[in-house]
Short mmCIF file of C-alpha atoms and ligand atoms in Angstrom, two decimals:
data_model
loop_
_atom_site.label_atom_id
_atom_site.label_comp_id
_atom_site.label_asym_id
_atom_site.label_seq_id
_atom_site.Cartn_x
_atom_site.Cartn_y
_atom_site.Cartn_z
CA MET A 1 -37.62 -13.51 -16.06
CA SER A 2 -38.56 -11.26 -18.94
CA TRP A 3 -36.42 -11.85 -22.04
CA LEU A 4 -35.72 -9.41 -24.86
CA VAL A 5 -35.11 -11.49 -27.99
CA THR A 6 -33.19 -9.48 -30.58
CA GLY A 7 -33.82 -10.87 -34.04
CA GLY A 8 -36.99 -12.47 -32.68
CA ALA A 9 -38.85 -11.88 -35.95
CA GLY A 10 -36.32 -13.92 -37.94
CA TYR A 11 -36.12 -17.62 -38.73
CA ILE A 12 -34.21 -18.85 -35.66
CA GLY A 13 -35.49 -16.03 -33.44
CA ALA A 14 -39.14 -16.89 -34.08
CA HIS A 15 -38.50 -20.47 -32.94
CA VAL A 16 -36.67 -19.28 -29.83
CA VAL A 17 -39.50 -16.88 -28.96
CA ARG A 18 -41.99 -19.75 -29.10
CA ALA A 19 -39.79 -22.06 -27.02
CA LEU A 20 -39.35 -19.40 -24.33
CA ALA A 21 -43.04 -18.46 -24.27
CA ASP A 22 -44.12 -22.12 -24.21
CA GLY A 23 -41.65 -22.61 -21.36
CA GLY A 24 -43.46 -19.96 -19.33
CA GLU A 25 -40.96 -17.11 -19.81
CA ARG A 26 -42.08 -13.56 -20.62
CA VAL A 27 -40.79 -12.47 -24.03
CA VAL A 28 -40.41 -9.21 -25.99
CA VAL A 29 -39.19 -9.20 -29.59
CA TYR A 30 -36.69 -6.55 -30.68
CA ASP A 31 -36.06 -6.58 -34.43
CA ASP A 32 -35.20 -4.06 -37.17
CA LEU A 33 -37.29 -6.12 -39.64
CA SER A 34 -34.45 -5.99 -42.20
CA THR A 35 -34.88 -9.72 -42.77
CA GLY A 36 -37.40 -10.54 -40.05
CA SER A 37 -41.14 -10.35 -40.50
CA THR A 38 -44.00 -9.26 -38.23
CA ASP A 39 -45.86 -12.43 -39.35
CA ARG A 40 -43.43 -14.48 -37.30
CA VAL A 41 -44.19 -12.68 -34.02
CA PRO A 42 -46.87 -14.61 -32.13
CA ASP A 43 -50.02 -12.89 -30.87
CA GLY A 44 -49.52 -11.56 -27.39
CA VAL A 45 -45.77 -11.07 -27.72
CA PRO A 46 -44.80 -7.37 -27.91
CA LEU A 47 -42.65 -6.27 -30.85
CA VAL A 48 -40.27 -3.33 -30.63
CA VAL A 49 -38.94 -2.29 -34.03
CA GLY A 50 -35.39 -1.06 -33.58
CA SER A 51 -31.74 -1.54 -34.46
CA VAL A 52 -29.13 -3.17 -32.24
CA LEU A 53 -26.96 -0.17 -33.12
CA ASP A 54 -29.41 2.15 -31.34
CA ARG A 55 -28.46 2.17 -27.65
CA ALA A 56 -31.24 4.55 -26.59
CA ALA A 57 -33.91 2.42 -28.29
CA LEU A 58 -32.51 -0.71 -26.62
CA GLU A 59 -32.55 0.99 -23.21
CA ASP A 60 -36.13 2.17 -23.77
CA ALA A 61 -37.24 -1.33 -24.74
CA ILE A 62 -35.51 -2.80 -21.68
CA ARG A 63 -37.16 -0.28 -19.32
CA ASP A 64 -40.59 -0.26 -20.98
CA HIS A 65 -40.85 -4.05 -20.75
CA ALA A 66 -39.02 -4.60 -17.43
CA VAL A 67 -36.51 -6.83 -19.22
CA THR A 68 -34.23 -8.94 -17.02
CA GLY A 69 -32.35 -10.93 -19.67
CA VAL A 70 -31.47 -10.76 -23.37
CA VAL A 71 -31.28 -13.45 -26.05
CA HIS A 72 -29.18 -11.86 -28.78
CA ILE A 73 -29.90 -13.43 -32.15
CA ALA A 74 -30.03 -10.34 -34.41
CA ALA A 75 -27.02 -10.51 -36.76
CA LYS A 76 -25.89 -10.80 -40.35
CA LYS A 77 -25.21 -14.45 -41.13
CA GLN A 78 -24.12 -15.06 -44.70
CA VAL A 79 -20.55 -16.24 -44.93
CA GLY A 80 -20.02 -15.25 -48.59
CA GLU A 81 -21.57 -11.82 -48.12
CA SER A 82 -19.31 -11.21 -45.14
CA VAL A 83 -16.28 -11.58 -47.40
CA GLU A 84 -17.71 -8.90 -49.71
CA LEU A 85 -18.96 -6.59 -46.95
CA PRO A 86 -16.69 -7.11 -43.92
CA LEU A 87 -17.20 -3.61 -42.51
CA HIS A 88 -20.95 -4.07 -42.58
CA TYR A 89 -20.63 -7.43 -40.79
CA TYR A 90 -18.30 -6.02 -38.14
CA ARG A 91 -20.65 -3.09 -37.59
CA GLU A 92 -23.84 -5.12 -37.31
CA ASN A 93 -22.41 -8.08 -35.43
CA VAL A 94 -19.62 -6.63 -33.28
CA THR A 95 -20.66 -3.00 -32.81
CA GLY A 96 -24.27 -4.19 -32.46
CA LEU A 97 -23.29 -6.55 -29.63
CA ALA A 98 -21.10 -3.91 -27.95
CA THR A 99 -24.03 -1.47 -28.09
CA LEU A 100 -26.35 -4.06 -26.61
CA LEU A 101 -23.88 -4.79 -23.78
CA GLU A 102 -23.68 -1.05 -23.06
CA ALA A 103 -27.47 -0.87 -22.90
CA MET A 104 -27.55 -3.93 -20.64
CA THR A 105 -24.95 -2.58 -18.22
CA SER A 106 -26.52 0.89 -18.08
CA THR A 107 -29.92 -0.63 -17.23
CA GLY A 108 -28.64 -3.39 -14.93
CA VAL A 109 -29.64 -6.35 -17.12
CA GLY A 110 -27.30 -9.17 -16.19
CA ARG A 111 -28.14 -12.22 -18.33
CA LEU A 112 -27.35 -12.89 -21.98
CA VAL A 113 -27.76 -15.83 -24.35
CA PHE A 114 -25.75 -15.22 -27.53
CA SER A 115 -26.08 -16.82 -30.98
CA SER A 116 -22.61 -17.96 -31.91
CA SER A 117 -21.67 -20.36 -34.67
CA ALA A 118 -19.54 -23.36 -35.56
CA ALA A 119 -18.01 -20.91 -38.07
CA VAL A 120 -15.67 -19.87 -35.22
CA TYR A 121 -13.75 -23.16 -35.70
CA GLY A 122 -12.94 -22.64 -39.38
CA MET A 123 -11.40 -25.86 -40.71
CA PRO A 124 -11.19 -28.11 -37.63
CA ASP A 125 -9.04 -31.19 -38.12
CA VAL A 126 -10.80 -33.39 -35.56
CA ASP A 127 -13.46 -36.07 -35.58
CA LEU A 128 -15.68 -34.30 -33.05
CA VAL A 129 -15.30 -30.58 -32.41
CA THR A 130 -15.24 -29.72 -28.70
CA GLU A 131 -15.39 -26.21 -27.28
CA ASP A 132 -11.64 -26.52 -26.64
CA THR A 133 -10.86 -27.17 -30.32
CA PRO A 134 -8.83 -24.14 -31.50
CA CYS A 135 -10.88 -21.36 -33.10
CA LEU A 136 -9.53 -20.22 -36.47
CA PRO A 137 -12.45 -18.61 -38.32
CA MET A 138 -12.13 -18.52 -42.11
CA SER A 139 -14.50 -15.62 -42.83
CA PRO A 140 -15.34 -12.18 -41.47
CA TYR A 141 -18.66 -13.70 -40.39
CA GLY A 142 -16.90 -16.30 -38.24
CA GLU A 143 -14.55 -13.63 -36.90
CA THR A 144 -17.45 -11.47 -35.75
CA LYS A 145 -18.94 -14.40 -33.83
CA LEU A 146 -15.63 -15.22 -32.12
CA ILE A 147 -15.01 -11.57 -31.25
CA GLY A 148 -18.56 -11.46 -29.89
CA GLU A 149 -17.73 -14.31 -27.52
CA TRP A 150 -14.57 -12.47 -26.37
CA LEU A 151 -16.56 -9.30 -25.78
CA ILE A 152 -19.09 -11.23 -23.72
CA ASN A 153 -16.40 -12.99 -21.67
CA ALA A 154 -14.82 -9.63 -20.90
CA ALA A 155 -18.17 -8.10 -19.94
CA ALA A 156 -18.93 -11.14 -17.75
CA ARG A 157 -15.62 -10.66 -15.90
CA ALA A 158 -15.86 -6.88 -15.60
CA HIS A 159 -19.58 -6.42 -15.03
CA GLY A 160 -20.73 -9.76 -13.61
CA ILE A 161 -22.95 -10.54 -16.59
CA ARG A 162 -24.05 -14.18 -16.76
CA ALA A 163 -23.80 -15.40 -20.33
CA ALA A 164 -24.07 -18.42 -22.59
CA SER A 165 -22.66 -18.35 -26.13
CA LEU A 166 -24.31 -21.08 -28.18
CA ARG A 167 -22.27 -22.27 -31.16
CA TYR A 168 -24.88 -23.51 -33.60
CA PHE A 169 -23.92 -26.15 -36.14
CA ASN A 170 -25.98 -26.55 -39.37
CA VAL A 171 -29.49 -25.37 -38.54
CA ALA A 172 -32.45 -26.48 -40.68
CA GLY A 173 -36.14 -27.36 -40.58
CA ALA A 174 -39.11 -25.53 -39.07
CA ALA A 175 -41.65 -25.97 -36.26
CA ALA A 176 -44.40 -24.90 -38.68
CA PRO A 177 -44.26 -24.17 -42.43
CA GLU A 178 -44.76 -20.42 -41.98
CA LEU A 179 -41.75 -20.27 -39.63
CA ALA A 180 -39.34 -21.80 -42.15
CA ASP A 181 -36.26 -19.99 -43.42
CA SER A 182 -37.25 -18.23 -46.63
CA GLY A 183 -33.59 -17.69 -47.65
CA VAL A 184 -31.80 -20.02 -50.05
CA PHE A 185 -28.28 -20.02 -48.61
CA ASN A 186 -27.76 -23.54 -47.31
CA LEU A 187 -27.67 -27.07 -48.63
CA ILE A 188 -31.28 -28.12 -48.01
CA PRO A 189 -33.05 -25.08 -49.56
CA MET A 190 -30.45 -24.98 -52.35
CA VAL A 191 -31.38 -28.56 -53.28
CA PHE A 192 -35.10 -27.69 -53.15
CA GLU A 193 -34.52 -24.71 -55.43
CA ARG A 194 -32.64 -26.80 -58.00
CA LEU A 195 -35.34 -29.48 -57.96
CA GLU A 196 -38.12 -26.94 -58.40
CA ALA A 197 -36.27 -25.36 -61.33
CA GLY A 198 -35.87 -28.77 -62.97
CA ASP A 199 -32.10 -28.78 -62.37
CA ALA A 200 -29.98 -31.50 -60.79
CA PRO A 201 -28.88 -30.73 -57.21
CA ARG A 202 -25.19 -29.94 -56.96
CA VAL A 203 -22.66 -31.70 -54.75
CA PHE A 204 -19.69 -29.40 -54.22
CA GLY A 205 -16.84 -31.88 -54.46
CA ASP A 206 -16.60 -35.62 -53.87
CA ASP A 207 -12.86 -35.92 -53.34
CA TYR A 208 -12.68 -34.99 -49.65
CA ALA A 209 -11.07 -37.30 -47.11
CA THR A 210 -14.45 -38.55 -45.86
CA PRO A 211 -16.08 -41.99 -46.22
CA ASP A 212 -17.99 -41.10 -49.43
CA GLY A 213 -15.76 -38.18 -50.47
CA THR A 214 -18.39 -35.48 -49.78
CA CYS A 215 -18.34 -33.00 -46.90
CA VAL A 216 -19.75 -34.03 -43.53
CA ARG A 217 -21.77 -31.69 -41.32
CA ASP A 218 -23.91 -31.82 -38.18
CA TYR A 219 -27.46 -30.86 -39.23
CA ILE A 220 -29.75 -29.91 -36.36
CA HIS A 221 -33.47 -29.13 -36.27
CA VAL A 222 -34.24 -25.50 -35.42
CA LYS A 223 -36.66 -26.76 -32.74
CA ASP A 224 -33.66 -28.28 -30.96
CA ILE A 225 -31.78 -25.00 -31.33
CA ALA A 226 -34.79 -23.29 -29.75
CA SER A 227 -35.00 -25.72 -26.83
CA ALA A 228 -31.28 -25.17 -26.18
CA HIS A 229 -32.01 -21.45 -25.72
CA LEU A 230 -34.74 -22.17 -23.20
CA ALA A 231 -32.37 -24.48 -21.31
CA ALA A 232 -29.60 -21.85 -21.42
CA ALA A 233 -31.96 -19.09 -20.26
CA ARG A 234 -33.01 -21.22 -17.29
CA ARG A 235 -29.41 -22.19 -16.52
CA LEU A 236 -28.43 -18.52 -16.34
CA THR A 237 -31.34 -17.55 -14.14
CA ASP A 238 -29.69 -18.99 -11.01
CA ALA A 239 -26.05 -18.92 -12.17
CA PRO A 240 -23.38 -17.07 -10.17
CA GLU A 241 -22.30 -13.63 -11.38
CA GLY A 242 -19.66 -13.72 -14.10
CA THR A 243 -20.69 -17.18 -15.40
CA SER A 244 -19.77 -17.31 -19.11
CA LEU A 245 -20.55 -20.60 -20.87
CA ILE A 246 -19.47 -21.52 -24.39
CA LEU A 247 -21.48 -24.45 -25.73
CA ASN A 248 -21.68 -26.39 -28.98
CA ILE A 249 -25.26 -26.89 -30.09
CA GLY A 250 -25.33 -29.84 -32.46
CA ARG A 251 -26.50 -33.44 -32.60
CA GLY A 252 -23.04 -34.93 -32.44
CA GLU A 253 -23.76 -36.92 -35.61
CA GLY A 254 -22.28 -36.31 -39.02
CA SER A 255 -24.10 -36.58 -42.36
CA SER A 256 -22.43 -36.30 -45.73
CA VAL A 257 -23.71 -34.13 -48.55
CA GLN A 258 -24.34 -37.31 -50.53
CA GLU A 259 -26.43 -38.76 -47.71
CA MET A 260 -28.33 -35.50 -47.27
CA VAL A 261 -29.12 -35.18 -50.96
CA ASP A 262 -30.32 -38.80 -51.05
CA ARG A 263 -32.61 -38.14 -48.08
CA ILE A 264 -33.91 -34.91 -49.64
CA LEU A 265 -34.70 -36.71 -52.89
CA LYS A 266 -36.59 -39.36 -50.93
CA VAL A 267 -38.60 -36.82 -48.90
CA THR A 268 -39.49 -34.82 -52.02
CA GLY A 269 -40.31 -37.97 -53.99
CA ARG A 270 -37.67 -37.16 -56.59
CA GLN A 271 -35.57 -40.31 -56.56
CA ASP A 272 -35.56 -40.14 -60.35
CA VAL A 273 -33.04 -37.27 -60.13
CA ALA A 274 -29.26 -37.85 -60.11
CA PRO A 275 -27.19 -35.21 -58.28
CA HIS A 276 -24.44 -33.48 -60.22
CA VAL A 277 -20.94 -33.42 -58.72
CA THR A 278 -19.18 -30.10 -59.31
CA GLU A 279 -15.92 -28.48 -58.18
CA ARG A 280 -15.27 -27.99 -54.49
CA ARG A 281 -16.64 -24.75 -53.06
CA PRO A 282 -13.70 -22.68 -51.79
CA GLY A 283 -13.29 -22.64 -48.01
CA ASP A 284 -15.41 -25.71 -47.22
CA PRO A 285 -13.96 -27.88 -44.44
CA ALA A 286 -14.23 -31.65 -45.00
CA ARG A 287 -15.90 -32.40 -41.70
CA VAL A 288 -17.49 -30.30 -38.95
CA VAL A 289 -19.38 -32.36 -36.36
CA ALA A 290 -20.08 -31.27 -32.78
CA SER A 291 -19.33 -32.92 -29.57
CA ALA A 292 -22.49 -31.89 -27.71
CA ASP A 293 -21.33 -33.33 -24.38
CA ARG A 294 -20.74 -30.00 -22.70
CA ALA A 295 -24.21 -28.69 -23.56
CA HIS A 296 -25.65 -31.87 -22.11
CA ALA A 297 -23.57 -31.57 -18.95
CA GLU A 298 -24.26 -27.85 -18.44
CA LEU A 299 -27.87 -27.62 -19.59
CA GLY A 300 -29.21 -31.16 -19.41
CA TRP A 301 -30.05 -30.57 -23.07
CA SER A 302 -29.65 -32.75 -26.11
CA ALA A 303 -31.17 -32.73 -29.60
CA GLY A 304 -34.27 -34.86 -30.06
CA HIS A 305 -35.23 -34.49 -33.72
CA ASP A 306 -33.85 -36.71 -36.44
CA LEU A 307 -32.76 -35.81 -39.96
CA ASP A 308 -35.91 -36.93 -41.73
CA ASP A 309 -38.00 -34.77 -39.39
CA THR A 310 -35.68 -31.85 -40.17
CA ILE A 311 -35.79 -32.34 -43.94
CA GLU A 312 -39.53 -33.05 -44.06
CA SER A 313 -40.35 -29.88 -42.09
CA ALA A 314 -37.96 -27.85 -44.27
CA TRP A 315 -39.79 -29.17 -47.35
CA GLN A 316 -43.21 -28.19 -45.93
CA GLY A 317 -41.75 -24.76 -45.23
CA TRP A 318 -40.34 -24.47 -48.73
CA ARG A 319 -43.73 -25.26 -50.22
CA HIS A 320 -45.32 -22.66 -47.97
CA HIS A 321 -42.91 -19.89 -49.00
CA HIS A 322 -42.19 -20.86 -52.60
CA GLY A 323 -44.98 -23.25 -53.58
C1 WQD B 1 -23.29 -27.63 -46.24
C2 WQD B 1 -22.52 -28.57 -47.15
C3 WQD B 1 -21.44 -27.48 -49.00
C4 WQD B 1 -25.09 -26.51 -51.27
C5 WQD B 1 -22.66 -22.46 -43.32
C6 WQD B 1 -21.82 -21.52 -42.53
C7 WQD B 1 -21.98 -21.82 -41.09
C8 WQD B 1 -23.44 -21.81 -40.68
C9 WQD B 1 -24.23 -22.71 -41.55
C10 WQD B 1 -24.21 -19.67 -39.88
C11 WQD B 1 -21.16 -28.00 -47.59
C12 WQD B 1 -22.48 -28.47 -49.47
C13 WQD B 1 -24.18 -26.91 -50.30
C14 WQD B 1 -25.17 -27.21 -52.50
C15 WQD B 1 -23.45 -28.69 -51.70
N1 WQD B 1 -24.02 -20.51 -40.80
N2 WQD B 1 -23.39 -28.00 -50.53
N3 WQD B 1 -24.34 -28.30 -52.67
O1 WQD B 1 -21.07 -24.21 -45.30
O2 WQD B 1 -21.52 -26.08 -43.64
O3 WQD B 1 -22.15 -23.78 -43.09
O4 WQD B 1 -23.99 -22.39 -42.91
O5 WQD B 1 -23.88 -19.72 -38.73
O6 WQD B 1 -21.29 -20.87 -40.39
O7 WQD B 1 -20.46 -21.68 -42.90
O8 WQD B 1 -23.46 -24.94 -44.76
O9 WQD B 1 -25.50 -25.48 -45.97
O10 WQD B 1 -23.82 -23.94 -47.06
O11 WQD B 1 -23.28 -26.33 -46.82
O12 WQD B 1 -22.70 -29.67 -51.92
O13 WQD B 1 -25.94 -26.91 -53.41
O14 WQD B 1 -23.28 -28.74 -48.35
O15 WQD B 1 -20.31 -27.53 -49.83
O16 WQD B 1 -20.25 -29.06 -47.62
P1 WQD B 1 -21.92 -24.79 -44.26
P2 WQD B 1 -24.09 -25.10 -46.19
#
């Protein structure tokens, strides 16, 4: 197989590219470099600079590189920004995917791994979220991911595409410092930023109905996210036409914000610092933890990295980008 990885020059994409290449797959990166960087593309992997809104450029890339499958990671991913710029998010994430599916069908490419998100569930009121938990996204971002899954299911039925939509939970960490996420949009980098600025890390609310009152999430190492893509790509290679899998990609273990901040302070050697509890952040669900059973059953995959590994590698990455 020869896989086109859209968004392959970004944080998650760069890890997926390495996992596929290390797994013996041929890989081509397709990225508009709006947030991705050429530095993340490994030597020997071709890079095509282009937009997922450009059908002709996608078709050219597919033909030029004899592509037989696509891993679609290119997307806008900031929840708050999606509330401010919903049209932009729908265009990039939904129209971008529709354009890609058109390019795939016109060129006869029949396999797709799609980056979805736990954001499709919204505020799930369950201990462990399964793929059958109702989807009620709370943001335009989450809506675009759910609509993307619907679009893929429809294309699988109509055009025989074999697909896997991977619903990532809270992704963090890095395989190497230079591959780390340089953005500061999630808990772990936000704590690093506060520490570096000499400010106390913030805990957004401690009056949730959870054991310590702070929100619980399922944090997963980006290397595990990457290995799930390799497993999904292989699963699709021999799958029957029209196969369309929806899979949670998490560890199946919850960690509270309080626990995470304590671990981050330990890893960074800043146990002298006391976190500051602030108001709740609007729209935060109390608990979002995956059941990863279906991914294990379908792919034979499960996460192997623990939280300290995740936080330690994120810290090395932070020092690389911001140190
Ligand atoms: C985690 C917890 C915060 C910063 C988002 C998207 C989700 C996915 C991952 C893309 C929450 C708390 C945070 C801080 C805090 N993205 N927090 N102090 O909101 O679970 O998920 O990113 O697919 O779709 O919704 O992640 O890292 O922002 O927050 O207390 O300084 O940490 O309130 O409970 P979230 P997060």
